[in-house]
mmCIF file of C-alpha atoms in Angstrom:
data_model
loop_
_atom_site.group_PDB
_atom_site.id
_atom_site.type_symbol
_atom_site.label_atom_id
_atom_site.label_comp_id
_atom_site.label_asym_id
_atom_site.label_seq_id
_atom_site.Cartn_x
_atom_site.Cartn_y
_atom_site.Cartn_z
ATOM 1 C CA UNK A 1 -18.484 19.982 -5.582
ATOM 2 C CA UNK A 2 -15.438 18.899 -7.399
ATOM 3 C CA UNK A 3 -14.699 15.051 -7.805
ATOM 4 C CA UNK A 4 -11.537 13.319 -8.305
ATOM 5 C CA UNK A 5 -11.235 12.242 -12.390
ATOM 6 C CA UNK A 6 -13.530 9.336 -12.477
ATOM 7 C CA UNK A 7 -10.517 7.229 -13.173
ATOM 8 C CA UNK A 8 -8.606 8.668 -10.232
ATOM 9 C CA UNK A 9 -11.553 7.765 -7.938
ATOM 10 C CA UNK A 10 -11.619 4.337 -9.464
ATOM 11 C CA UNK A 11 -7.950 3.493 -8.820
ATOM 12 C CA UNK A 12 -8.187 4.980 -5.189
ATOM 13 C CA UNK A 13 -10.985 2.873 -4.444
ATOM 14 C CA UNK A 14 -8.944 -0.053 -5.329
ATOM 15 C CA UNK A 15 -6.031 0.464 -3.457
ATOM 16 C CA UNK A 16 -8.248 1.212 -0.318
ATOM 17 C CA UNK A 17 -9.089 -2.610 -0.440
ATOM 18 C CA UNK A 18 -5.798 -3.334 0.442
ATOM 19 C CA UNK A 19 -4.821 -4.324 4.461
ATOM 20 C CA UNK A 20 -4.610 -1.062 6.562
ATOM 21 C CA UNK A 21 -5.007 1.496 3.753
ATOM 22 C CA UNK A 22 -7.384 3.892 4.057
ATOM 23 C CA UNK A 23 -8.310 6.808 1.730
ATOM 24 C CA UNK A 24 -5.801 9.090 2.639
ATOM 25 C CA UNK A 25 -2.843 6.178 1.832
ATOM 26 C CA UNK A 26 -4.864 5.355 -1.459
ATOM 27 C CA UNK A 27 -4.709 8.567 -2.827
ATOM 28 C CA UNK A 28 -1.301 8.916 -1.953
ATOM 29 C CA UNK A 29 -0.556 5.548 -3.665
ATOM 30 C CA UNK A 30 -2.732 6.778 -6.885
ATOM 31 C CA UNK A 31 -0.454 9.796 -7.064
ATOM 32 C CA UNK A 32 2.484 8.036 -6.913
ATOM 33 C CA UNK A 33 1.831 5.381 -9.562
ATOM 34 C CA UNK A 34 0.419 8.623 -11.664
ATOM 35 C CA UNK A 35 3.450 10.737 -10.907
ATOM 36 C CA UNK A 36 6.379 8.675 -10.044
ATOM 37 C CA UNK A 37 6.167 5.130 -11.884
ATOM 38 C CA UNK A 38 7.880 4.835 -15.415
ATOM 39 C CA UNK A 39 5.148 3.717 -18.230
ATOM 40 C CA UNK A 40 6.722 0.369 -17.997
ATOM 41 C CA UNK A 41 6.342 0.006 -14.319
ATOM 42 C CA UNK A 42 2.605 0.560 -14.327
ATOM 43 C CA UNK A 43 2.591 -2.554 -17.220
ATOM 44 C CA UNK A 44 4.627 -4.901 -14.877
ATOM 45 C CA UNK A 45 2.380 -4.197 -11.810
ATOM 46 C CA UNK A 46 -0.944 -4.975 -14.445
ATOM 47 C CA UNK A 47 0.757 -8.108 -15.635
ATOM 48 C CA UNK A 48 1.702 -9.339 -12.071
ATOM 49 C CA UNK A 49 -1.659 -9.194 -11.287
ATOM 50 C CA UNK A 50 -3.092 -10.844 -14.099
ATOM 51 C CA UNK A 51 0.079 -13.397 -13.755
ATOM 52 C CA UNK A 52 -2.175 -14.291 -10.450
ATOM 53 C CA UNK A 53 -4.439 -16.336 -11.940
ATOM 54 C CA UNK A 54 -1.202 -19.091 -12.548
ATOM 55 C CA UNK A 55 -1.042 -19.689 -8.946
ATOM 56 C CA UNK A 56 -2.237 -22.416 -7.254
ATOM 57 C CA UNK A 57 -2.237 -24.714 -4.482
ATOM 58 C CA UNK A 58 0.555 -27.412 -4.396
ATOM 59 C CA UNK A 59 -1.544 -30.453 -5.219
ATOM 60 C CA UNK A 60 1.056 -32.444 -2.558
ATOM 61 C CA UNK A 61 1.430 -29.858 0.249
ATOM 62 C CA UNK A 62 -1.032 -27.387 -0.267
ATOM 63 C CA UNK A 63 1.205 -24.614 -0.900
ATOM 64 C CA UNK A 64 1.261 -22.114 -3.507
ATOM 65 C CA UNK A 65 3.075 -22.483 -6.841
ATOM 66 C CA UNK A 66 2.976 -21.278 -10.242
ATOM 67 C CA UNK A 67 3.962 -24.963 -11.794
ATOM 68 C CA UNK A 68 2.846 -28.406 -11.180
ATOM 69 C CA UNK A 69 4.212 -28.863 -7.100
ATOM 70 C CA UNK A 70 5.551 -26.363 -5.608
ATOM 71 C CA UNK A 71 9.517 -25.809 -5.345
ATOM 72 C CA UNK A 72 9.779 -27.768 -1.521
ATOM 73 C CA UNK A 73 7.463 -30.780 -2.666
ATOM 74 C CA UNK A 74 9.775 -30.800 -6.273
ATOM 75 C CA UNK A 75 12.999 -30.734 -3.992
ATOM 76 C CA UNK A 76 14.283 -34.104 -4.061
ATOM 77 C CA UNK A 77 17.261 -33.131 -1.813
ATOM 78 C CA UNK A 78 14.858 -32.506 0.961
ATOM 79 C CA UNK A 79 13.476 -35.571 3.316
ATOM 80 C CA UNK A 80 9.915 -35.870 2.072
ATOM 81 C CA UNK A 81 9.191 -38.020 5.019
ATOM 82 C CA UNK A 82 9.709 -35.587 7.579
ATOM 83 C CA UNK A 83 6.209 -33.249 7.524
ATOM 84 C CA UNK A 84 6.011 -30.171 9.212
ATOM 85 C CA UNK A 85 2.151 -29.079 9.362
ATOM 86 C CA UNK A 86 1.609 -25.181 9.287
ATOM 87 C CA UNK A 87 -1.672 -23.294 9.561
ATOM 88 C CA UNK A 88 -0.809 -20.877 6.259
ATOM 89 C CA UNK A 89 1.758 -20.544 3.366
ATOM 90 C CA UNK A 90 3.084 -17.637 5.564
ATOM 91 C CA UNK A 91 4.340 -19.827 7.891
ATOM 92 C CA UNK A 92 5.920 -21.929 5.730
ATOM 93 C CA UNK A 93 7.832 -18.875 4.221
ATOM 94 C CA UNK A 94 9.109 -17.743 7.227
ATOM 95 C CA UNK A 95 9.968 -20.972 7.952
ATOM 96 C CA UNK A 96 12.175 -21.210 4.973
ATOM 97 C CA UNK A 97 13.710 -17.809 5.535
ATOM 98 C CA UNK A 98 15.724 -19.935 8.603
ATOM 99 C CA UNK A 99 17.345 -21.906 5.704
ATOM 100 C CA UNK A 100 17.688 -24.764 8.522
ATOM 101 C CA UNK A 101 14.695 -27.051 7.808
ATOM 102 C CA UNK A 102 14.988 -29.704 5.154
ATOM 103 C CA UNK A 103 11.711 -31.771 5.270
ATOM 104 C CA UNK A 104 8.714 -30.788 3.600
ATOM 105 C CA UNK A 105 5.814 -28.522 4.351
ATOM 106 C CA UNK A 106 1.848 -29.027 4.776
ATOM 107 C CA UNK A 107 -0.349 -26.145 4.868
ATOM 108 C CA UNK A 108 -3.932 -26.488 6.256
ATOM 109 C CA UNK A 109 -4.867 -23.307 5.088
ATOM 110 C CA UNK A 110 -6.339 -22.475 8.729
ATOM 111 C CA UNK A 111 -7.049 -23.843 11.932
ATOM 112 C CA UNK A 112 -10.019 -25.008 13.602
ATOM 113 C CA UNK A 113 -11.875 -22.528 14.946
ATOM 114 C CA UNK A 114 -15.087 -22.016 17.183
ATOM 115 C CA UNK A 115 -15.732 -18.566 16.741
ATOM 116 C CA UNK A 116 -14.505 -18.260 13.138
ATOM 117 C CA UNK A 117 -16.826 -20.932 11.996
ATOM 118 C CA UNK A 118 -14.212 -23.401 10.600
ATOM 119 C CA UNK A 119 -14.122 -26.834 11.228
ATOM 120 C CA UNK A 120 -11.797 -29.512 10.048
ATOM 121 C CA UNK A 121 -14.096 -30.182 7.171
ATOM 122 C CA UNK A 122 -12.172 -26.518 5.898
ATOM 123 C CA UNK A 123 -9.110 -27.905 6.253
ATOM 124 C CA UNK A 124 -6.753 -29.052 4.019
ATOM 125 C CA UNK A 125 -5.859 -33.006 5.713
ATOM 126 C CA UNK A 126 -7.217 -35.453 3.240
ATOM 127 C CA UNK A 127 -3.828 -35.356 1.193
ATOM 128 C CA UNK A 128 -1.236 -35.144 4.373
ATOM 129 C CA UNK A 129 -3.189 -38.199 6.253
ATOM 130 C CA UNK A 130 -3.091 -40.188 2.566
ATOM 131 C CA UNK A 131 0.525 -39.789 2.915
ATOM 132 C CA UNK A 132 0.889 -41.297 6.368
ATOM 133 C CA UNK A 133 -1.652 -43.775 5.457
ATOM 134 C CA UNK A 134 0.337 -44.848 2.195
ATOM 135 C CA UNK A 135 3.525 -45.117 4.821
ATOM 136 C CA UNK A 136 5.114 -41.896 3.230
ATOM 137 C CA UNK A 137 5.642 -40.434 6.332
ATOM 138 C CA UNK A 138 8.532 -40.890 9.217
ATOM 139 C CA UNK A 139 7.677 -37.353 11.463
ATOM 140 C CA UNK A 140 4.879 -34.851 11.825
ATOM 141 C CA UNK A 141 5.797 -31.522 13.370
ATOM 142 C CA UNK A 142 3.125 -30.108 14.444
ATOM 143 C CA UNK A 143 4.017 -26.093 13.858
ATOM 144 C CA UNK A 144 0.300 -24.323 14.076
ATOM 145 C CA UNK A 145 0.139 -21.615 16.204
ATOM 146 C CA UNK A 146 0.613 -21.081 19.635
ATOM 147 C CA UNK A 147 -2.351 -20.101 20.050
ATOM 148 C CA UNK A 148 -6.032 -21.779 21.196
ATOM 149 C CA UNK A 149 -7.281 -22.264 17.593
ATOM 150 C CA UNK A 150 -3.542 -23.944 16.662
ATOM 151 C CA UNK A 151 -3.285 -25.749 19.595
ATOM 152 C CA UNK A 152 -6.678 -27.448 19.286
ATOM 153 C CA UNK A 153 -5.917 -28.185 15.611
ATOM 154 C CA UNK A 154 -2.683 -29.529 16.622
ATOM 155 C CA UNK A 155 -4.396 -32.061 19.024
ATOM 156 C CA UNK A 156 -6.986 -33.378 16.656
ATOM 157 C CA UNK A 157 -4.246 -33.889 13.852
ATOM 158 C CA UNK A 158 -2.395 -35.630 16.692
ATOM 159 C CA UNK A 159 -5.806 -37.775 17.219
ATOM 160 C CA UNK A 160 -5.665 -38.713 13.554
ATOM 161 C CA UNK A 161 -2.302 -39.734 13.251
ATOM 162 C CA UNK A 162 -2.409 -42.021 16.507
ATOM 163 C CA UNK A 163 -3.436 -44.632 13.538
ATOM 164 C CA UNK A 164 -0.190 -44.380 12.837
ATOM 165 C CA UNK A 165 2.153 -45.780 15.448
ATOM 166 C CA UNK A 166 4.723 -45.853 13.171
ATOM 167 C CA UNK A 167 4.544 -42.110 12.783
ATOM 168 C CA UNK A 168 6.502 -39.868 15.115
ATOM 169 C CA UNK A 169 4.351 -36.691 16.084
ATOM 170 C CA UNK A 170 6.049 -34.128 17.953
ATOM 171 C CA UNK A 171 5.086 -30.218 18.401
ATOM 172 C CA UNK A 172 6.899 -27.390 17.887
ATOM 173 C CA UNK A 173 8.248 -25.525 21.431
ATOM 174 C CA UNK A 174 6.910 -23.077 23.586
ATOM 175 C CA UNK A 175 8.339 -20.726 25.488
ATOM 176 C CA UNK A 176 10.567 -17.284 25.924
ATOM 177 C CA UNK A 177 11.166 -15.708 22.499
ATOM 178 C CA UNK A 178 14.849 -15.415 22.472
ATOM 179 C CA UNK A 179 15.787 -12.236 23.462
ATOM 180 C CA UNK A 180 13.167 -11.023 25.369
ATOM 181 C CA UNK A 181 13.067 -10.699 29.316
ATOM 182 C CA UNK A 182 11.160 -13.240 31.506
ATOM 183 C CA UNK A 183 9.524 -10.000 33.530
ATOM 184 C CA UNK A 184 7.822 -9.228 30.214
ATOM 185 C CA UNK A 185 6.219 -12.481 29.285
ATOM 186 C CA UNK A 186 2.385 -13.508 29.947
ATOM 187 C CA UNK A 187 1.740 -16.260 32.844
ATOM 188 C CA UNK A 188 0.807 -19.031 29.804
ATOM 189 C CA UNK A 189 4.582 -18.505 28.093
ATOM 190 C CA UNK A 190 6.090 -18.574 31.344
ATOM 191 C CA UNK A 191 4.072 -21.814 32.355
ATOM 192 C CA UNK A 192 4.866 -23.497 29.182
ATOM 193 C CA UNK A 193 8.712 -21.926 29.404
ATOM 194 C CA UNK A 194 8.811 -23.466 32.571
ATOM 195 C CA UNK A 195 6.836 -27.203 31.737
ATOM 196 C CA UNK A 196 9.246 -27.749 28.426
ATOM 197 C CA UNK A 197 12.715 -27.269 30.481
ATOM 198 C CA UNK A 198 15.449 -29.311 29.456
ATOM 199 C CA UNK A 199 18.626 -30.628 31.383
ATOM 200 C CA UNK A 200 21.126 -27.144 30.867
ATOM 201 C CA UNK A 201 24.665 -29.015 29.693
ATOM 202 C CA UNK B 1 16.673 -21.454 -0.713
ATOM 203 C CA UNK B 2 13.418 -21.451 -1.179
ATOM 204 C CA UNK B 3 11.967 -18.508 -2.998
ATOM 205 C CA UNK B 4 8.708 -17.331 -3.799
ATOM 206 C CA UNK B 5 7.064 -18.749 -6.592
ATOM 207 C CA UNK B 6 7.908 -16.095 -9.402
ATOM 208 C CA UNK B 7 4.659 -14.667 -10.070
ATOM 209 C CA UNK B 8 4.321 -13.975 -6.214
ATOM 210 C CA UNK B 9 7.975 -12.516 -6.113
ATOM 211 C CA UNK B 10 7.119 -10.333 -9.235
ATOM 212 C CA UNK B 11 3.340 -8.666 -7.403
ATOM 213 C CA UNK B 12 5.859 -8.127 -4.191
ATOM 214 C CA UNK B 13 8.471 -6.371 -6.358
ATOM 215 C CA UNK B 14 5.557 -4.129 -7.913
ATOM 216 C CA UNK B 15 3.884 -3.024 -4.771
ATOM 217 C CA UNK B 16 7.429 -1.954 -3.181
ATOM 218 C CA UNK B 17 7.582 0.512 -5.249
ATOM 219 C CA UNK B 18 4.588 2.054 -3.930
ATOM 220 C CA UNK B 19 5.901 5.182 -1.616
ATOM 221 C CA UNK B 20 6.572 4.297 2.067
ATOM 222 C CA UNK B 21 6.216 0.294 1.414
ATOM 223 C CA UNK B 22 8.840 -2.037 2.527
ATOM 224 C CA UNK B 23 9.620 -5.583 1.222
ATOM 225 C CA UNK B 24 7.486 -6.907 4.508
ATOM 226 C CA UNK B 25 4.255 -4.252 3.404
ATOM 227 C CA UNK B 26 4.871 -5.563 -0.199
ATOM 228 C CA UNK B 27 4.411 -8.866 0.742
ATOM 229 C CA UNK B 28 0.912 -8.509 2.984
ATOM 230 C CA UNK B 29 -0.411 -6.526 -0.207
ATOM 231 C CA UNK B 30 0.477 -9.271 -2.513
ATOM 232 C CA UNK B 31 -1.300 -12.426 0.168
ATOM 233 C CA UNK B 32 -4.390 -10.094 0.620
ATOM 234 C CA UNK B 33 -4.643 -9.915 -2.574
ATOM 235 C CA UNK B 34 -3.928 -13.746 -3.414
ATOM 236 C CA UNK B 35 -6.572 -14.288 -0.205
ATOM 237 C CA UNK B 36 -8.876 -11.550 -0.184
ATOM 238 C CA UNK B 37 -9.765 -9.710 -2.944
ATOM 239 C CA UNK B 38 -12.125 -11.437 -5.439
ATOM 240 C CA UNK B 39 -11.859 -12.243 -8.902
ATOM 241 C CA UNK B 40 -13.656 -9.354 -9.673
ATOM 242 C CA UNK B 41 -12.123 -6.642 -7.394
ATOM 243 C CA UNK B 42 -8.622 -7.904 -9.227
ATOM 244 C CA UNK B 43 -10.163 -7.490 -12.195
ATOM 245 C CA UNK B 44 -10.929 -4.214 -11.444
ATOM 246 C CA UNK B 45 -7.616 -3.083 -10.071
ATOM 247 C CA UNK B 46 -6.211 -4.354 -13.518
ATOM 248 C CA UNK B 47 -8.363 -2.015 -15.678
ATOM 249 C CA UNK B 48 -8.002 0.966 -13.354
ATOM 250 C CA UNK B 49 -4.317 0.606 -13.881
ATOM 251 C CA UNK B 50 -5.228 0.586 -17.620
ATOM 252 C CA UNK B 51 -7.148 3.485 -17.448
ATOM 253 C CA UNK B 52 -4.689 5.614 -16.224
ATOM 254 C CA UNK B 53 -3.471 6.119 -19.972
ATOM 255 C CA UNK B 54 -6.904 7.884 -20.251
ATOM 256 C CA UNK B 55 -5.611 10.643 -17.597
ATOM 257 C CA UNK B 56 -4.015 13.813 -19.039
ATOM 258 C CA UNK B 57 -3.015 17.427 -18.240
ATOM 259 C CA UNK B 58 -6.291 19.570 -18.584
ATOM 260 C CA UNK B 59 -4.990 21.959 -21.257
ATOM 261 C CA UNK B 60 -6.616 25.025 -19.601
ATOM 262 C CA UNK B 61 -5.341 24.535 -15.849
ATOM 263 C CA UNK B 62 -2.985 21.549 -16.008
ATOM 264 C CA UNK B 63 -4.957 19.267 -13.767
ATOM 265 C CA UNK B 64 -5.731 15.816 -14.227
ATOM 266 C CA UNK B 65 -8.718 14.988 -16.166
ATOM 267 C CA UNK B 66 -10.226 12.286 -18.345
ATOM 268 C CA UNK B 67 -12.056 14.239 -20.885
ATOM 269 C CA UNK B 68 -11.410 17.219 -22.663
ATOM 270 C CA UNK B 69 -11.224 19.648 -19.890
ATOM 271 C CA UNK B 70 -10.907 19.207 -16.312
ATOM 272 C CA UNK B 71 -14.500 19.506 -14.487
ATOM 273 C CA UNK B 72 -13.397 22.699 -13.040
ATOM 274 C CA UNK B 73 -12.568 24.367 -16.367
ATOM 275 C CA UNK B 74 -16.099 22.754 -17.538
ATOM 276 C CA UNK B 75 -17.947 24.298 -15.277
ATOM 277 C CA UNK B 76 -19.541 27.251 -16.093
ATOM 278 C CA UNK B 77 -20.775 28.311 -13.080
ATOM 279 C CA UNK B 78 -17.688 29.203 -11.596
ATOM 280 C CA UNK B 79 -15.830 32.433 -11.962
ATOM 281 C CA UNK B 80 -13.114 31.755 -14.623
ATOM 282 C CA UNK B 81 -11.733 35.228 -14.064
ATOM 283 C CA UNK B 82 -10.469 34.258 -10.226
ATOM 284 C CA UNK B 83 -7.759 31.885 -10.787
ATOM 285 C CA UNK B 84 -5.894 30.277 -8.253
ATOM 286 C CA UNK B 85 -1.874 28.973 -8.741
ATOM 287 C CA UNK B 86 -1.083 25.630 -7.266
ATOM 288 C CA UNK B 87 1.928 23.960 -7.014
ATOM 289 C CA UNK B 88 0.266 20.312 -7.509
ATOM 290 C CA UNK B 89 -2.963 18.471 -8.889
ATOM 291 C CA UNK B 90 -3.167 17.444 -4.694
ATOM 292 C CA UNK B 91 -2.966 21.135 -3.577
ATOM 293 C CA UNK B 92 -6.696 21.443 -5.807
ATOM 294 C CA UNK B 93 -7.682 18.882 -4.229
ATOM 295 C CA UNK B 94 -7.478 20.269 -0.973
ATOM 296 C CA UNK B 95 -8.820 23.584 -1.610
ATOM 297 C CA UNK B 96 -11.528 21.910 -3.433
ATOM 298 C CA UNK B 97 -12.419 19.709 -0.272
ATOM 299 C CA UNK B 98 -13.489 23.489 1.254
ATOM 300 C CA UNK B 99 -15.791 23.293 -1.154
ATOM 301 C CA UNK B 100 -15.830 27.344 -0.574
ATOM 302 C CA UNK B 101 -13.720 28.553 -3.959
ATOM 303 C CA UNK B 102 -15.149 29.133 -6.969
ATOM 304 C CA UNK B 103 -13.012 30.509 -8.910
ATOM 305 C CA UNK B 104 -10.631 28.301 -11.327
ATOM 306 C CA UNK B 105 -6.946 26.835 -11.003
ATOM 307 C CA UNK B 106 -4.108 26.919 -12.582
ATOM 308 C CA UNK B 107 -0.934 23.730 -11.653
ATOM 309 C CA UNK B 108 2.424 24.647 -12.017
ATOM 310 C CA UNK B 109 3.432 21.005 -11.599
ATOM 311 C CA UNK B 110 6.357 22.077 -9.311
ATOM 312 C CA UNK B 111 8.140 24.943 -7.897
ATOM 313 C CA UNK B 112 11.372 26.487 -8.772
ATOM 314 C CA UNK B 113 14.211 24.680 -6.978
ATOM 315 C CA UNK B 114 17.733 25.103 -7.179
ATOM 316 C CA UNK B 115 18.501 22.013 -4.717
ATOM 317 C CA UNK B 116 16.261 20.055 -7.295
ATOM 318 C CA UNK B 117 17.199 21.614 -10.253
ATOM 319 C CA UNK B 118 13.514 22.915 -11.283
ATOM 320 C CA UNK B 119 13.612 26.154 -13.289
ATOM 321 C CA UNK B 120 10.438 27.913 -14.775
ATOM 322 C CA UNK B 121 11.280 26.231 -17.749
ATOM 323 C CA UNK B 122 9.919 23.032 -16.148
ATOM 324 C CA UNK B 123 7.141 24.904 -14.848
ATOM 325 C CA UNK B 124 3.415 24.904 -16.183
ATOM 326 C CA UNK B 125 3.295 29.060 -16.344
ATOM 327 C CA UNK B 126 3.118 29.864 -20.379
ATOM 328 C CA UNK B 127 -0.869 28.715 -20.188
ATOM 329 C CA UNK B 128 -1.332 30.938 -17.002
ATOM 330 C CA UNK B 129 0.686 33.680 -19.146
ATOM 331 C CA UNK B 130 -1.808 33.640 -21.987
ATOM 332 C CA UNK B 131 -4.892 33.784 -19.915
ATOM 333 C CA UNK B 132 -3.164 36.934 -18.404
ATOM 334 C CA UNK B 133 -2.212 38.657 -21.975
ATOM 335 C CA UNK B 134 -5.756 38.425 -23.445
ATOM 336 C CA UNK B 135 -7.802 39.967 -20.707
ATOM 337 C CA UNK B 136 -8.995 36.922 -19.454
ATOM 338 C CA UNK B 137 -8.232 37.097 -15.576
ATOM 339 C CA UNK B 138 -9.173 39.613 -12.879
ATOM 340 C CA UNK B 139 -7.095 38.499 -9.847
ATOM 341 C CA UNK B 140 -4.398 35.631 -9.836
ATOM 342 C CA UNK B 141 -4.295 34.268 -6.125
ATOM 343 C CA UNK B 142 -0.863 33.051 -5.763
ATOM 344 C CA UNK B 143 -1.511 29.456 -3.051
ATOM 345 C CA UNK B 144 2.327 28.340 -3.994
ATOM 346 C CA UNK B 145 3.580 26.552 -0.480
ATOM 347 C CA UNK B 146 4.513 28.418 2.516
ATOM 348 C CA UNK B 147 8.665 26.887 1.220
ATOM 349 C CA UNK B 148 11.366 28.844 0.226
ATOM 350 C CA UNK B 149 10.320 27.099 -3.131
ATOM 351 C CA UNK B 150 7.031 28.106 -2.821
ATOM 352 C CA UNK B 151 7.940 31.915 -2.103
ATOM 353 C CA UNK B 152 10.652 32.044 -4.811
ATOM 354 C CA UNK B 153 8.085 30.888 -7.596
ATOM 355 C CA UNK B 154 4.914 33.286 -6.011
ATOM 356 C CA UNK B 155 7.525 36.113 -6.474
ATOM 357 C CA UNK B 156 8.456 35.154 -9.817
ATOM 358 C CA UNK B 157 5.089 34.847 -10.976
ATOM 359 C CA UNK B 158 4.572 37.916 -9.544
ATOM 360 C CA UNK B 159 6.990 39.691 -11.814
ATOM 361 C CA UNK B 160 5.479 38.304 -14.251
ATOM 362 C CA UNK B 161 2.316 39.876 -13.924
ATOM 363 C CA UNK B 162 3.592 43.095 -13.024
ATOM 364 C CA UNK B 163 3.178 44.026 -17.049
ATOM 365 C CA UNK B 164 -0.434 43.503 -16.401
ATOM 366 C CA UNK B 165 -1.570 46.411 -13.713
ATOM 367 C CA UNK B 166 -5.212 45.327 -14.622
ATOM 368 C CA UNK B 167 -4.600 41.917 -12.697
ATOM 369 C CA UNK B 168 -4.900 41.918 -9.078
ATOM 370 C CA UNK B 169 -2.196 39.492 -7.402
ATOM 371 C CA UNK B 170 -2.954 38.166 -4.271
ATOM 372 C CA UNK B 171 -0.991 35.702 -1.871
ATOM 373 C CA UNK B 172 -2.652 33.303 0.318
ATOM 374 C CA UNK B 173 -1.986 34.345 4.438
ATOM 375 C CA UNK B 174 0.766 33.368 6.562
ATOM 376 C CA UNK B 175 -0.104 32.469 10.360
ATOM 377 C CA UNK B 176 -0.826 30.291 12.938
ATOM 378 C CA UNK B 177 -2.713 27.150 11.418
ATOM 379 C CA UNK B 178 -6.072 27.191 13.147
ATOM 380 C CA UNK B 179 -5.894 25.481 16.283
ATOM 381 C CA UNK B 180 -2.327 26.152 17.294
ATOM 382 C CA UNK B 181 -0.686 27.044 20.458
ATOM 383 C CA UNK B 182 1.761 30.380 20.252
ATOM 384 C CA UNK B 183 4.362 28.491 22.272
ATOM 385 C CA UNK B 184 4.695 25.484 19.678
ATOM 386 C CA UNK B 185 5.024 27.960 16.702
ATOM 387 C CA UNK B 186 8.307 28.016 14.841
ATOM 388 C CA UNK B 187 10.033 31.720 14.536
ATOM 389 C CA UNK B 188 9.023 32.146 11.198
ATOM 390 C CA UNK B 189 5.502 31.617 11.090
ATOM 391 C CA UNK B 190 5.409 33.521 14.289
ATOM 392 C CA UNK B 191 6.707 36.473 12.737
ATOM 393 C CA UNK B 192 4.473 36.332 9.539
ATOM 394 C CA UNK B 193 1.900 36.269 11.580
ATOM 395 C CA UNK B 194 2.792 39.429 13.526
ATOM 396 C CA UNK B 195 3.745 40.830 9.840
ATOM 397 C CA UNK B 196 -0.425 40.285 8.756
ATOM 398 C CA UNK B 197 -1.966 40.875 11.675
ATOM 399 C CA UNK B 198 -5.774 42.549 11.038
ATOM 400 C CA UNK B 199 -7.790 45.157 12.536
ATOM 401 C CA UNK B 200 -9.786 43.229 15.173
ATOM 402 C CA UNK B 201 -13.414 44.128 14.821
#
């Protein structure tokens, strides 16, 4: 039986580790970085991944960066004492594709969860509830997920920061995504939809 | 704006050139492997990229080996008198999958095209030619694709070995693919089909 060239194999394997590839997509990748990517290409993809190991959590907001803080927490247009909270540095990039927000970011790097096994004790807090303690902070938004492991997180970050009166806490909105039709959306959206109503001017 | 950090930005940039992956597949590549893979398994992409430099053109068939000769070409228990034209290093890998030839290959790396400007001067045939003008080759099966490209270079080739009446030149069957309905067959392959049609025994 005839095997793929041991460094073939070897490559495929390692593209079948990433998200939703399989073997089929792997090989097809393998072939294309054999066939269709310059000499040059194939350098810049080995150097970006060995550039990797320069990344690193924002030592402020627990975001990734390649220098000391991150480009948000070394912003010094942006309010640094309005906080929004999100679960992962996805968030916060999608966030920041709205260009609209102009506080700064903390990730937790996860939310508490139950059946995943993580408690707060795997979250990154200590350095966002040293902020509010050292009176850095005018507003939390709360912007984990919508969902029961986000929502409970959001709650027992709202516990902490009750030490905090002076600290304004307030939680992103549920509700209809824009654009979609109220005959499509699940009972809890249309509950909260219909619980966060405001006056229509 | 906020952008990526750069090293991030660069890994996204590489892995969009993969085929098929957009700027939002790019970007799940580069955070699984920021979050998922381990040291090790990056490690290990890195030097499998390196490797490819070890990959050449067998200098017998034209596949893709890492030694001397491709493992097909090394083996000697296989009939190196039966060789088989491909267009591509994948289409051997296919038929090799069967695991029911055992004859050798030869790659064209191509096909003639006049829409893509491929003549048999890009074509991997002088090898195949040699083989042919020393007596070293019973019967050439010609498994070019079932393409106008495909057709045009197993007729060429075909010429070709016309100045060698010793050489039996075979083409791979037209037909319904195995598990087909009639109805959902295009013209073409409907009429190829009715063109090889077999004593039924």
């Amino acid at each position: 039986m005839y095997n793929y060239p041991k460094t073939l194999e070897d490559l495929i394997n390692s593209f079948s580790l990433l998200p939703g590839v399989g073997k089929k997509t792997a090989e097809r990748y393998a072939f294309s970085v054999i066939n269709n990517f310059r000499e040059e290409e194939i350098e810049e993809l080995i150097s970006n991944l060995e550039n990797l190991k320069n990344l690193h959590s924002c030592p402020s907001c627990g975001s990734l960066t390649d220098s000391d803080l991150c480009s948000v927490c070394s912003d010094d247009t942006r309010n640094h004492r309005l906080v929004m909270v999100v679960e992962d540095v996805k968030d916060l990039f999608a966030m920041e594709k709205l260009k609209d927000y102009n506080g700064i970011y903390h990730v937790l790097h996860g939310a508490i969860s139950f059946s995943k096994g993580v408690s707060v004790d795997d979250l990154n807090i200590d350095s966002l509830m040293t902020k509010a303690a050292n009176d850095q902070v005018d507003e939390v938004i709360l912007a984990t997920n919508a969902t029961l492991e986000g929502e409970t997180t959001a709650r027992y970050l709202k516990e902490l920061l009750n030490d905090y009166p002076n600290i304004k806490v307030s939680r992103i909105a549920y509700g209809l995504p824009v654009g979609s039709a109220l005959v499509y959306a699940d009972e809890m959206t249309l509950l909260k939809a219909l619980e966060g109503r405001r006056e229509y001017k």
